[in-house]
Coordinates of C-alpha atoms in Angstrom, one line a residue:
Chain A
X237 CA -168.3 -24.0 63.9
X238 CA -167.1 -25.5 67.1
X239 CA -163.4 -26.3 67.4
X240 CA -161.6 -28.3 70.0
X241 CA -157.9 -28.4 69.9
X242 CA -155.1 -29.7 72.1
X243 CA -151.6 -28.4 71.7
X244 CA -148.6 -29.9 73.6
X245 CA -146.1 -27.3 74.6
X246 CA -142.8 -28.3 76.1
X247 CA -144.2 -28.1 79.6
X248 CA -148.0 -28.4 79.5
X249 CA -150.9 -29.2 77.4
X250 CA -153.1 -26.3 76.2
X251 CA -156.7 -27.2 75.5
X252 CA -158.8 -24.8 73.4
X253 CA -162.6 -25.0 73.0
X254 CA -164.1 -22.3 70.9
X255 CA -166.8 -21.2 68.4
X256 CA -165.5 -19.7 65.2
X257 CA -167.8 -18.0 62.6
X258 CA -166.3 -16.3 59.5
X259 CA -162.9 -16.2 61.0
X260 CA -164.0 -14.5 64.2
X261 CA -163.9 -16.2 67.6
X262 CA -167.3 -15.9 69.3
X263 CA -166.5 -17.9 72.4
X264 CA -163.4 -19.4 73.8
X265 CA -162.3 -21.4 76.8
X266 CA -158.7 -22.2 77.4
X267 CA -157.7 -24.9 79.9
X268 CA -154.9 -27.3 80.5
X269 CA -152.0 -28.3 82.8
X270 CA -149.7 -25.4 82.1
X271 CA -148.5 -22.7 84.6
X272 CA -149.4 -19.0 84.2
X273 CA -148.5 -16.2 86.6
X274 CA -150.5 -14.2 87.6
X275 CA -153.0 -17.1 87.5
X276 CA -156.1 -14.9 86.9
X277 CA -154.6 -13.5 83.7
X278 CA -156.2 -16.5 81.9
X279 CA -159.6 -14.7 82.2
X280 CA -158.1 -11.6 80.6
X281 CA -156.6 -13.7 77.7
X282 CA -160.0 -15.2 77.0
X283 CA -161.6 -11.8 77.0
X284 CA -159.0 -10.4 74.6
X285 CA -159.6 -13.3 72.2
X286 CA -163.4 -13.1 72.2
X287 CA -164.6 -11.2 69.1
X288 CA -161.1 -11.3 67.6
X289 CA -160.2 -12.5 64.2
X290 CA -158.2 -15.8 64.0
X291 CA -155.8 -14.0 61.7
X292 CA -154.9 -11.5 64.4
X293 CA -154.1 -14.1 67.1
X294 CA -150.4 -13.6 67.1
X295 CA -150.6 -9.8 67.8
X296 CA -153.2 -10.5 70.6
X297 CA -151.0 -13.1 72.2
X298 CA -147.9 -10.7 72.0
X299 CA -149.9 -7.9 73.6
X300 CA -151.0 -10.3 76.4
X301 CA -147.4 -11.3 77.1
X302 CA -146.2 -7.7 77.1
X303 CA -148.2 -7.2 80.3
X304 CA -145.6 -9.3 82.1
X305 CA -147.2 -12.7 82.0
X306 CA -145.0 -15.7 82.9
X307 CA -145.6 -19.2 81.6
X308 CA -142.6 -21.5 82.4
X309 CA -142.1 -24.1 79.6
X310 CA -144.7 -22.5 77.4
X311 CA -143.9 -20.0 74.7
X312 CA -146.3 -17.3 73.2
X313 CA -146.2 -19.3 70.0
X314 CA -147.6 -22.3 71.8
X315 CA -150.8 -20.3 72.5
X316 CA -150.9 -19.1 68.9
X317 CA -150.6 -22.7 67.6
X318 CA -153.2 -23.9 70.2
X319 CA -155.7 -21.3 68.9
X320 CA -155.0 -20.9 65.2
X321 CA -153.6 -24.3 64.5
X322 CA -150.1 -25.1 63.3
Chain B
X1191 CA -133.0 -18.5 110.1
X1192 CA -135.9 -20.1 112.0
X1193 CA -138.9 -21.5 110.2
X1194 CA -142.3 -23.0 111.1
X1195 CA -142.8 -26.7 110.7
X1196 CA -146.5 -27.6 110.4
X1197 CA -148.0 -31.1 110.5
X1198 CA -151.4 -29.9 109.4
X1199 CA -153.6 -32.4 107.7
X1200 CA -157.3 -33.2 107.2
X1201 CA -156.9 -36.5 105.3
X1202 CA -160.7 -37.1 104.9
X1203 CA -161.3 -33.6 103.5
X1204 CA -158.9 -32.8 100.7
X1205 CA -160.8 -29.6 100.0
X1206 CA -160.2 -28.2 103.5
X1207 CA -156.6 -29.2 103.2
X1208 CA -156.2 -27.2 100.1
X1209 CA -157.9 -24.2 101.7
X1210 CA -155.2 -24.4 104.4
X1211 CA -152.5 -24.3 101.8
X1212 CA -153.9 -21.2 100.1
X1213 CA -154.5 -19.5 103.4
X1214 CA -150.9 -20.1 104.6
X1215 CA -149.7 -18.5 101.3
X1216 CA -152.0 -15.6 101.4
X1217 CA -151.6 -14.9 105.1
X1218 CA -147.8 -14.7 104.7
X1219 CA -146.5 -11.2 105.5
X1220 CA -143.0 -9.7 105.1
X1221 CA -140.9 -10.7 108.1
X1222 CA -142.9 -13.9 108.8
X1223 CA -141.0 -17.1 109.3
X1224 CA -140.8 -19.5 106.3
X1225 CA -143.2 -22.4 106.5
X1226 CA -142.7 -26.1 105.8
X1227 CA -146.0 -28.1 105.9
X1228 CA -146.6 -31.8 105.7
X1229 CA -149.9 -33.4 104.9
X1230 CA -151.7 -36.3 103.3
X1231 CA -155.0 -36.8 101.5
X1232 CA -157.1 -39.9 101.4
X1233 CA -158.2 -41.1 97.9
X1234 CA -158.6 -37.9 95.9
X1235 CA -158.0 -36.4 92.5
X1236 CA -156.7 -32.8 92.6
X1237 CA -156.9 -30.9 89.3
X1238 CA -154.8 -27.8 88.5
X1239 CA -156.1 -24.3 88.5
X1240 CA -156.4 -24.1 84.7
X1241 CA -158.0 -27.5 84.3
X1242 CA -161.7 -28.6 83.8
X1243 CA -162.5 -31.8 85.7
X1244 CA -164.5 -33.6 83.0
X1245 CA -161.6 -33.2 80.6
X1246 CA -159.0 -34.7 82.9
X1247 CA -160.6 -37.4 85.0
X1248 CA -163.2 -40.2 84.9
X1249 CA -165.9 -38.8 87.2
X1250 CA -168.0 -41.9 87.1
X1251 CA -165.0 -44.1 88.1
X1252 CA -164.3 -41.7 90.9
X1253 CA -167.9 -41.9 92.2
X1254 CA -167.8 -45.7 92.1
X1255 CA -164.5 -45.8 93.9
X1256 CA -165.3 -43.1 96.5
X1257 CA -162.5 -40.8 95.3
X1258 CA -162.9 -37.1 96.2
X1259 CA -162.5 -34.4 93.6
X1260 CA -160.7 -31.2 94.5
X1261 CA -159.0 -28.4 92.7
X1262 CA -156.0 -26.5 93.9
X1263 CA -154.9 -22.9 93.7
X1264 CA -151.8 -23.6 91.5
X1265 CA -151.4 -24.6 87.9
X1266 CA -150.1 -27.9 86.5
X1267 CA -151.8 -31.2 86.0
X1268 CA -154.2 -33.5 87.7
X1269 CA -152.8 -35.8 90.4
X1270 CA -154.1 -38.8 92.3
X1271 CA -153.4 -38.9 96.1
X1272 CA -154.0 -41.5 98.7
X1273 CA -152.5 -42.0 102.1
X1274 CA -149.4 -43.5 100.5
X1275 CA -148.6 -40.2 99.0
X1276 CA -146.8 -37.5 101.0
X1277 CA -147.5 -33.8 100.3
X1278 CA -145.4 -30.9 101.4
X1279 CA -145.5 -27.2 101.0
X1280 CA -142.9 -24.5 101.4
X1281 CA -143.9 -20.8 101.8
X1282 CA -141.2 -18.2 101.8
X1283 CA -140.7 -14.5 101.5
X1284 CA -140.2 -13.5 97.9
X1285 CA -138.1 -10.6 96.5
X1286 CA -138.5 -11.5 92.9
X1287 CA -141.1 -13.1 90.5
X1288 CA -138.8 -16.0 89.5
X1289 CA -140.8 -19.2 90.1
X1290 CA -138.4 -21.2 87.9
X1291 CA -135.6 -20.5 90.4
X1292 CA -137.8 -21.8 93.2
X1293 CA -138.6 -25.0 91.3
X1294 CA -134.9 -25.5 90.8
X1295 CA -133.9 -24.9 94.4
X1296 CA -136.7 -27.2 95.7
X1297 CA -135.8 -29.9 93.2
X1298 CA -132.2 -29.7 94.6
X1299 CA -133.5 -30.0 98.1
X1300 CA -135.6 -33.0 97.3
X1301 CA -132.8 -34.8 95.4
X1302 CA -130.6 -34.2 98.4
X1303 CA -133.3 -35.5 100.8
X1304 CA -133.7 -38.7 98.7
X1305 CA -130.0 -39.3 98.8
X1306 CA -130.3 -39.8 102.6
X1307 CA -132.6 -42.7 101.8
X1308 CA -130.1 -44.2 99.3
X1309 CA -131.9 -43.0 96.2
X1310 CA -130.1 -41.3 93.4
X1311 CA -132.8 -39.0 92.0
X1312 CA -132.7 -36.6 89.1
X1313 CA -134.3 -33.2 88.9
X1314 CA -136.6 -32.6 86.0
X1315 CA -136.5 -29.6 83.7
X1316 CA -139.0 -27.7 85.7
X1317 CA -141.2 -29.1 88.4
X1318 CA -140.6 -32.8 88.8
X1319 CA -138.1 -35.3 90.2
X1320 CA -137.5 -38.7 88.7
X1321 CA -135.5 -41.9 89.4
X1322 CA -133.3 -42.9 86.4
X1323 CA -133.8 -46.6 85.4
X1324 CA -131.1 -48.8 84.2
X1325 CA -131.8 -49.4 80.5
X1326 CA -130.0 -52.8 80.5
X1327 CA -132.1 -54.3 83.3
X1328 CA -135.5 -52.6 82.8
X1329 CA -137.5 -52.9 79.7
X1330 CA -139.3 -49.7 80.6
X1331 CA -136.2 -47.7 80.1
X1332 CA -135.9 -44.1 80.9
X1333 CA -137.0 -42.7 84.2
X1334 CA -139.9 -42.8 86.6
X1335 CA -141.5 -39.8 88.1
X1336 CA -141.8 -39.9 91.9
X1337 CA -142.6 -36.3 92.6
X1338 CA -144.4 -33.4 91.0
X1339 CA -144.7 -29.9 92.1
X1340 CA -146.6 -26.6 91.5
X1341 CA -146.2 -23.1 92.7
X1342 CA -147.8 -19.7 93.1
X1343 CA -146.2 -16.3 93.6
X1344 CA -147.3 -12.8 94.4
X1345 CA -145.5 -9.7 95.6
X1346 CA -144.1 -10.7 99.0
X1347 CA -144.4 -14.5 99.0
X1348 CA -144.0 -17.7 97.1
X1349 CA -145.7 -21.0 97.5
X1350 CA -144.2 -24.3 96.3
X1351 CA -146.0 -27.6 97.0
X1352 CA -145.2 -31.1 95.9
X1353 CA -146.6 -34.6 96.1
X1354 CA -144.2 -37.6 96.5
X1355 CA -145.3 -41.1 95.7
X1356 CA -144.1 -43.2 98.6
X1357 CA -146.5 -46.2 98.5
X1358 CA -149.5 -45.0 96.5
X1359 CA -151.8 -47.3 94.6
X1360 CA -150.4 -46.7 91.1
X1361 CA -152.9 -48.9 89.4
X1362 CA -155.7 -46.7 90.8
X1363 CA -153.7 -43.6 89.9
X1364 CA -153.4 -44.6 86.2
X1365 CA -157.1 -45.8 86.1
X1366 CA -158.5 -42.5 87.2
X1367 CA -156.4 -39.9 85.4
X1368 CA -157.4 -39.5 81.7
X1369 CA -154.0 -38.4 80.4
X1370 CA -154.2 -37.6 76.7
X1371 CA -151.9 -39.2 74.2
X1372 CA -150.2 -35.9 73.4
X1373 CA -148.6 -35.9 76.8
X1374 CA -146.5 -38.9 75.9
X1375 CA -145.5 -37.7 72.5
X1376 CA -142.0 -36.7 73.6
X1377 CA -141.6 -39.3 76.3
X1378 CA -140.2 -42.9 76.4
X1379 CA -143.1 -44.0 78.6
X1380 CA -146.3 -44.5 76.7
X1381 CA -148.8 -44.6 79.7
X1382 CA -149.1 -43.0 83.1
X1383 CA -148.5 -46.4 84.7
X1384 CA -145.2 -46.7 83.0
X1385 CA -144.2 -43.1 83.8
X1386 CA -144.5 -43.2 87.6
X1387 CA -143.1 -45.1 90.5
X1388 CA -143.2 -45.2 94.3
X1389 CA -140.2 -44.5 96.5
X1390 CA -140.8 -47.9 98.0
X1391 CA -140.3 -49.6 94.6
X1392 CA -136.6 -48.7 95.1
X1393 CA -136.0 -48.6 98.9
X1394 CA -137.8 -50.0 101.9
X1395 CA -138.8 -46.9 103.8
X1396 CA -141.8 -45.6 105.7
X1397 CA -143.7 -42.3 105.1
X1398 CA -142.0 -41.1 108.3
X1399 CA -138.6 -41.9 107.0
X1400 CA -139.3 -39.9 103.8
X1401 CA -140.7 -37.0 105.9
X1402 CA -137.6 -36.9 108.2
X1403 CA -135.2 -36.9 105.2
X1404 CA -137.2 -34.1 103.5
X1405 CA -137.1 -32.0 106.7
X1406 CA -133.3 -32.5 106.8
X1407 CA -132.7 -31.9 103.1
X1408 CA -135.0 -28.8 102.8
X1409 CA -133.6 -27.3 106.0
X1410 CA -130.0 -27.7 104.6
X1411 CA -130.6 -26.3 101.2
X1412 CA -132.8 -23.4 102.3
X1413 CA -130.6 -22.9 105.4
X1414 CA -133.7 -22.7 107.7
X1415 CA -134.1 -24.4 111.0
X1416 CA -137.7 -25.5 111.0
X1417 CA -139.3 -25.9 114.4
X1418 CA -142.7 -27.5 115.0
X1419 CA -145.4 -24.9 115.3
X1420 CA -149.2 -24.4 115.2
X1421 CA -151.6 -22.4 113.0
X1422 CA -152.2 -18.7 113.8
X1423 CA -155.8 -17.5 114.2
X1424 CA -155.7 -15.4 111.1
X1425 CA -154.5 -18.4 109.1
X1426 CA -157.2 -20.6 110.5
X1427 CA -159.9 -17.9 109.9
X1428 CA -158.9 -17.3 106.3
X1429 CA -158.8 -21.1 105.6
X1430 CA -162.3 -21.5 106.9
X1431 CA -163.5 -18.5 104.8
X1432 CA -161.8 -19.9 101.7
X1433 CA -163.3 -23.3 102.3
X1434 CA -166.9 -21.9 102.7
X1435 CA -166.7 -19.6 99.7
X1436 CA -164.5 -21.6 97.3
X1437 CA -163.1 -25.0 98.1
X1438 CA -166.4 -26.6 99.2
X1439 CA -168.3 -25.5 96.1
X1440 CA -168.8 -27.7 93.0
X1441 CA -168.2 -24.7 90.7
X1442 CA -164.7 -24.4 92.0
X1443 CA -163.8 -28.1 92.1
X1444 CA -165.2 -28.8 88.6
X1445 CA -162.9 -26.1 87.3
X1446 CA -165.6 -23.6 86.2
X1447 CA -164.8 -20.8 88.7
X1448 CA -161.7 -18.8 88.0
X1449 CA -162.2 -15.4 89.7
X1450 CA -160.7 -14.7 93.1
X1451 CA -163.0 -15.2 96.1
X1452 CA -162.6 -14.6 99.9

């Protein structure tokens, strides 16, 4: 099943385009007008999410942020909502 | 402290201009003088680092109207530039990884600069500056954005760059940017056209007047005496390399390439 979802954080729109089968993310592309430092971390986030269960999204996002990622105006929960839905 | 003032623009080639911006940021070494750069772009749409062109802009409309697509090194949203829009970049040494503080300082510098033109501007929460509108006299109450900014940081240096609407074609701007409805959910304005304004909608000034006031305001707030300078060879060479390997390619400009090159 292909899913497209837009989630508006306080500062920035997060766009998610992904394929989900049996609760597992097969493919995911995250885009949008947010800020993320370091910028290239977005690739790592997508790699961490590929093959993961939608139910585990929160712990994956937390692990990602624990590496010192900075996203002004966007909270970790925004990425959880963008991927898993509200 | 002394700084370098660069009037470095390639108006007909937005992609080269953005290669210069990244090169200045990446060439910056500890002990280098801070840089203030001014530049303009002819009709272009510049998408943010995390964006994909086809999601954000009307590519057919751009082709029909001869608008160049480019993608920058920093995050944030798509913008429309023409020669009525003034861009400026500040590159400084960095001792922390606090980009929010840089946005705040630069917003303050811009608000001060605009006050010299008789404009009472208001800094946004993060990366923009607006002009408050009198609710009693303007049916489109609230405020109008006249400047947006983005930034990059790494160990050693920070880049902040901004675009100020001085006399840009705002109808063209709103026609070309496909801003999704979600963006207006928490705003009074319900369309891009309602949300933005030119400096010249409020005061009768030229691009040069705005430039002069920005040099004054930024110099005062950062306590840097910017003196006109030229590009170094290493900056020029890296810019050319970045242009060849990245900024001139469709893969980069469409938003499909995300790994570091050059």
